[in-house]
Amino acid sequence: MIRNYKKIFLLMLLLYGGAALAGSGATEPATIYTHRHRETAKVTVTESRTSTTARTETVRRGRHVQAGATWASELGAGVYAGRQPKQGLPLLPMQAPVKPADDRAYEAGALALVKEDGKWGILGKHGRFTTAPRYDRLQYQEDGVFVAGWEGKTWHITTYGKVVTAPEIRRMKENVHFYHAKKGYGLMAPSGQPITPPIFSEVLTPFQEGLGFVKTGKGKVVAVDATGKTVFVAPSSRVKPFVHGLAEFRRTQHRVNRGRLAGMVLQNSFSAAGMTITAATPVTYQSEKRGYMDRSGKIVIDTNYDAVYPMTEWGTFISHQGKLRFVDRQGKILIPPGAYRLVPQQLDLVSGRAALEDKKTGRITVWSLATGKRLSADTYEAVFFLSPSLWAAKEGRSLVLIQASTGTPQAVLPDTIGILPSGEEDYTWVYGTDNAYRIIERTGRTVYTAAPQTLQAVKPFRRGLSAVKKEGKWGVVDSRGRIVVPFLYEAIELL
C-alpha cells in the first residue's frame, strides 16, 4: 500500500520540475531586491557576450599532494537508506531546506548560471553575461569560485571567467601538507620547506585539522601530526580525513546468509546425499561497515551495528536489529532506539531536525538532532522543512504552517498539496489541488497566483527571485510574479 507521504513526495518533484502546470507573469521589467543588502538594480537582459581566454594552472605531482576526498557529497546525494542494497553503506536523505546563500559570487556581480545552446555561462545581476556560455559544465563551488568544464578539461574561474587556483589547493598550500618525492611522501610547511623527509609510502587522506593518515614504510596505517610523529595506529586502511574532530573508517565484514543456509539445511535434510557447499552456492556475503574515531584514535562509534549513517554536525543515525537511534558525536544516545524510518527528503541539516516515520502507524514526528527532544506536538501524514523558523505539516487536503520554536500552528493553507522550502527568504511557492502555483509569504498570505496552463516548473527563491520554466524555457520572476529575466534559456541556477 502506498502511503500518503509518498504521494506528497512525488508532487514535490513535480513542483520542482515535472509536469506542465499553471502559471503566468507580467512582462514589465522588475527590480532585484534583497532584504540582506537592501540594494536594488534594474535588470535589462542584452545579447552582449564577454569573451574569455582560459588558461590552466597545474600543481606538480612531485611537489604538492592532495589525497582522498571527503564524504560530504553523500549528504546531498538524494538517496535514502531504503534504496540501498542490503550490503551497502546507508546514505542520508536529501536535505530539504535551502542552504544559506554564499554571497561571494553575488557580491562580485553574478546572478545565475544559465545554459544557452547547450553551453553554460554566468549571467550578471545587471542582465549582461559576465562569462559567455562556452562551458560544457559549470558549477558554483565556494569563495566566489566556479568549477568549469570544457572539452574534457577543468578550470576554476571567477565571475568574470578569470582562471584561478582551486580553493582547496589554495588552502592546502597555506597549511601543512604532504609532498611527493622519488622515495615517497613527506610533510611540507606553508613556506615550502620540508618538515620531514619522504618517509611515508602512501598518503591516504589530506592533512586536515592537524592530522593526516599515511602508510608507513612497514605498511602500517597511522595518523601523523604536523611534525610527522605517529599519534595512533588506525583501525582500518580505509579512512577519511578528520572533519570537526572525527574521522570515518570502514571495515568489510563477512556475514552468514542465514536464509540461504537454512534453505540448504532444510533441502538436504530429506536427502541421503548430504549437504555440499561450493563456490557456486555461497552462504556468506561481504558487508561494508562505517565507524568513527576521534583525534586520539579512540573509536566513538564502532562498526558492529547493522548500519551507521554519515556523520552530521550533531551526530549520526544508527540502525540495529530493526530499530533506529540517533547518537551525538561522542556516541551518546539522544533519540532512543525505536521502530522508525528516515523519511525521504525530510532531514534538515541546516537547523538540525529530522522527520521520523513510525513503522507501525506511518505517521510522522519531528525531532531535534541537537537535544534529541521531540518537537512536534502531534503526528502528521507528511512534514516539509521550510526554514529554521518554520515547517509545514500535511493533513488531508491542507498544509499547516508550524512555528519551529514552539511547534504551534501559524496558518492553514487549504487545498494545498505541495510547498517548496524557503530558507532565509520571505517567500515560497505552493501548489494547490486546483493545479495552480502560488507565491505566499511566511504568514501564509498569497501574494501571487499563476494563471493556468503556462508554467512547467518553479524553483526556491534566492534573494527575492525564483527561476521558472515556461514553454520549455527558463526565466526568472520576482516575488510578485513579474518577469525579471525573460524565458530564453535551457536551464537557470540562481546563485
mmCIF file with all atom_site columns, C-alpha atoms in Angstrom, residues 70-76 89-93 95 209 240-250 290-294 298-302 305 307-318 325-332 334 342 347-349 369:
data_model
loop_
_atom_site.group_PDB
_atom_site.id
_atom_site.type_symbol
_atom_site.label_atom_id
_atom_site.label_alt_id
_atom_site.label_comp_id
_atom_site.label_asym_id
_atom_site.label_entity_id
_atom_site.label_seq_id
_atom_site.pdbx_PDB_ins_code
_atom_site.Cartn_x
_atom_site.Cartn_y
_atom_site.Cartn_z
_atom_site.occupancy
_atom_site.B_iso_or_equiv
_atom_site.pdbx_formal_charge
_atom_site.auth_seq_id
_atom_site.auth_comp_id
_atom_site.auth_asym_id
_atom_site.auth_atom_id
_atom_site.pdbx_PDB_model_num
ATOM 1  C CA . THR A 1 70  ? 35.545 13.787 1.993  1.00 0.00 ? 70  THR A CA 1
ATOM 2  C CA . TRP A 1 71  ? 32.147 12.103 2.024  1.00 0.00 ? 71  TRP A CA 1
ATOM 3  C CA . ALA A 1 72  ? 30.316 15.423 2.134  1.00 0.00 ? 72  ALA A CA 1
ATOM 4  C CA . SER A 1 73  ? 28.789 14.643 -1.256 1.00 0.00 ? 73  SER A CA 1
ATOM 5  C CA . GLU A 1 74  ? 26.844 11.780 0.337  1.00 0.00 ? 74  GLU A CA 1
ATOM 6  C CA . LEU A 1 75  ? 24.931 14.165 2.438  1.00 0.00 ? 75  LEU A CA 1
ATOM 7  C CA . GLY A 1 76  ? 23.207 15.576 -0.702 1.00 0.00 ? 76  GLY A CA 1
ATOM 8  C CA . LEU A 1 89  ? 26.518 1.686  3.235  1.00 0.00 ? 89  LEU A CA 1
ATOM 9  C CA . PRO A 1 90  ? 23.453 3.808  4.044  1.00 0.00 ? 90  PRO A CA 1
ATOM 10 C CA . LEU A 1 91  ? 23.290 7.423  2.942  1.00 0.00 ? 91  LEU A CA 1
ATOM 11 C CA . LEU A 1 92  ? 21.311 10.274 4.424  1.00 0.00 ? 92  LEU A CA 1
ATOM 12 C CA . PRO A 1 93  ? 18.048 11.500 2.888  1.00 0.00 ? 93  PRO A CA 1
ATOM 13 C CA . GLN A 1 95  ? 18.396 17.813 2.741  1.00 0.00 ? 95  GLN A CA 1
ATOM 14 C CA . GLU A 1 209 ? 42.674 19.537 11.397 1.00 0.00 ? 209 GLU A CA 1
ATOM 15 C CA . LYS A 1 240 ? 38.585 9.580  5.681  1.00 0.00 ? 240 LYS A CA 1
ATOM 16 C CA . PRO A 1 241 ? 40.022 12.970 6.733  1.00 0.00 ? 241 PRO A CA 1
ATOM 17 C CA . PHE A 1 242 ? 39.114 14.493 10.074 1.00 0.00 ? 242 PHE A CA 1
ATOM 18 C CA . VAL A 1 243 ? 36.063 16.750 9.996  1.00 0.00 ? 243 VAL A CA 1
ATOM 19 C CA . HIS A 1 244 ? 35.191 18.644 13.183 1.00 0.00 ? 244 HIS A CA 1
ATOM 20 C CA . GLY A 1 245 ? 37.243 16.269 15.305 1.00 0.00 ? 245 GLY A CA 1
ATOM 21 C CA . LEU A 1 246 ? 36.048 12.936 13.915 1.00 0.00 ? 246 LEU A CA 1
ATOM 22 C CA . ALA A 1 247 ? 37.277 10.697 11.098 1.00 0.00 ? 247 ALA A CA 1
ATOM 23 C CA . GLU A 1 248 ? 35.318 7.973  9.359  1.00 0.00 ? 248 GLU A CA 1
ATOM 24 C CA . PHE A 1 249 ? 36.762 4.483  8.881  1.00 0.00 ? 249 PHE A CA 1
ATOM 25 C CA . ARG A 1 250 ? 35.334 1.419  7.183  1.00 0.00 ? 250 ARG A CA 1
ATOM 26 C CA . ARG A 1 290 ? 31.137 2.507  8.800  1.00 0.00 ? 290 ARG A CA 1
ATOM 27 C CA . GLY A 1 291 ? 32.585 3.735  12.101 1.00 0.00 ? 291 GLY A CA 1
ATOM 28 C CA . TYR A 1 292 ? 34.075 6.915  13.610 1.00 0.00 ? 292 TYR A CA 1
ATOM 29 C CA . MET A 1 293 ? 37.153 7.729  15.711 1.00 0.00 ? 293 MET A CA 1
ATOM 30 C CA . ASP A 1 294 ? 38.311 10.875 17.481 1.00 0.00 ? 294 ASP A CA 1
ATOM 31 C CA . LYS A 1 298 ? 39.505 6.312  20.284 1.00 0.00 ? 298 LYS A CA 1
ATOM 32 C CA . ILE A 1 299 ? 36.620 4.637  18.482 1.00 0.00 ? 299 ILE A CA 1
ATOM 33 C CA . VAL A 1 300 ? 33.474 6.552  19.420 1.00 0.00 ? 300 VAL A CA 1
ATOM 34 C CA . ILE A 1 301 ? 31.153 4.601  17.103 1.00 0.00 ? 301 ILE A CA 1
ATOM 35 C CA . ASP A 1 302 ? 32.236 1.108  16.076 1.00 0.00 ? 302 ASP A CA 1
ATOM 36 C CA . TYR A 1 305 ? 25.963 -2.185 14.140 1.00 0.00 ? 305 TYR A CA 1
ATOM 37 C CA . ALA A 1 307 ? 24.190 0.314  9.688  1.00 0.00 ? 307 ALA A CA 1
ATOM 38 C CA . VAL A 1 308 ? 25.833 3.602  10.688 1.00 0.00 ? 308 VAL A CA 1
ATOM 39 C CA . TYR A 1 309 ? 24.843 6.681  8.665  1.00 0.00 ? 309 TYR A CA 1
ATOM 40 C CA . PRO A 1 310 ? 27.175 9.560  7.646  1.00 0.00 ? 310 PRO A CA 1
ATOM 41 C CA . MET A 1 311 ? 28.089 11.919 10.477 1.00 0.00 ? 311 MET A CA 1
ATOM 42 C CA . THR A 1 312 ? 26.331 15.272 10.739 1.00 0.00 ? 312 THR A CA 1
ATOM 43 C CA . GLU A 1 313 ? 27.101 18.391 12.746 1.00 0.00 ? 313 GLU A CA 1
ATOM 44 C CA . TRP A 1 314 ? 25.048 16.970 15.625 1.00 0.00 ? 314 TRP A CA 1
ATOM 45 C CA . GLY A 1 315 ? 25.729 13.242 15.389 1.00 0.00 ? 315 GLY A CA 1
ATOM 46 C CA . THR A 1 316 ? 24.539 10.292 13.352 1.00 0.00 ? 316 THR A CA 1
ATOM 47 C CA . PHE A 1 317 ? 21.748 7.752  12.979 1.00 0.00 ? 317 PHE A CA 1
ATOM 48 C CA . ILE A 1 318 ? 22.407 4.096  13.774 1.00 0.00 ? 318 ILE A CA 1
ATOM 49 C CA . ARG A 1 325 ? 18.507 5.668  17.085 1.00 0.00 ? 325 ARG A CA 1
ATOM 50 C CA . PHE A 1 326 ? 20.387 8.956  16.937 1.00 0.00 ? 326 PHE A CA 1
ATOM 51 C CA . VAL A 1 327 ? 23.643 9.477  18.849 1.00 0.00 ? 327 VAL A CA 1
ATOM 52 C CA . ASP A 1 328 ? 25.745 12.591 19.331 1.00 0.00 ? 328 ASP A CA 1
ATOM 53 C CA . ARG A 1 329 ? 29.326 12.944 18.111 1.00 0.00 ? 329 ARG A CA 1
ATOM 54 C CA . GLN A 1 330 ? 30.622 11.171 21.217 1.00 0.00 ? 330 GLN A CA 1
ATOM 55 C CA . GLY A 1 331 ? 28.296 8.197  20.748 1.00 0.00 ? 331 GLY A CA 1
ATOM 56 C CA . LYS A 1 332 ? 25.799 9.195  23.465 1.00 0.00 ? 332 LYS A CA 1
ATOM 57 C CA . LEU A 1 334 ? 19.974 11.343 22.049 1.00 0.00 ? 334 LEU A CA 1
ATOM 58 C CA . LEU A 1 342 ? 14.066 8.111  7.946  1.00 0.00 ? 342 LEU A CA 1
ATOM 59 C CA . LEU A 1 347 ? 16.106 15.603 7.057  1.00 0.00 ? 347 LEU A CA 1
ATOM 60 C CA . ASP A 1 348 ? 17.057 19.202 7.885  1.00 0.00 ? 348 ASP A CA 1
ATOM 61 C CA . LEU A 1 349 ? 20.851 19.516 8.058  1.00 0.00 ? 349 LEU A CA 1
ATOM 62 C CA . LEU A 1 369 ? 19.114 16.450 16.414 1.00 0.00 ? 369 LEU A CA 1
#
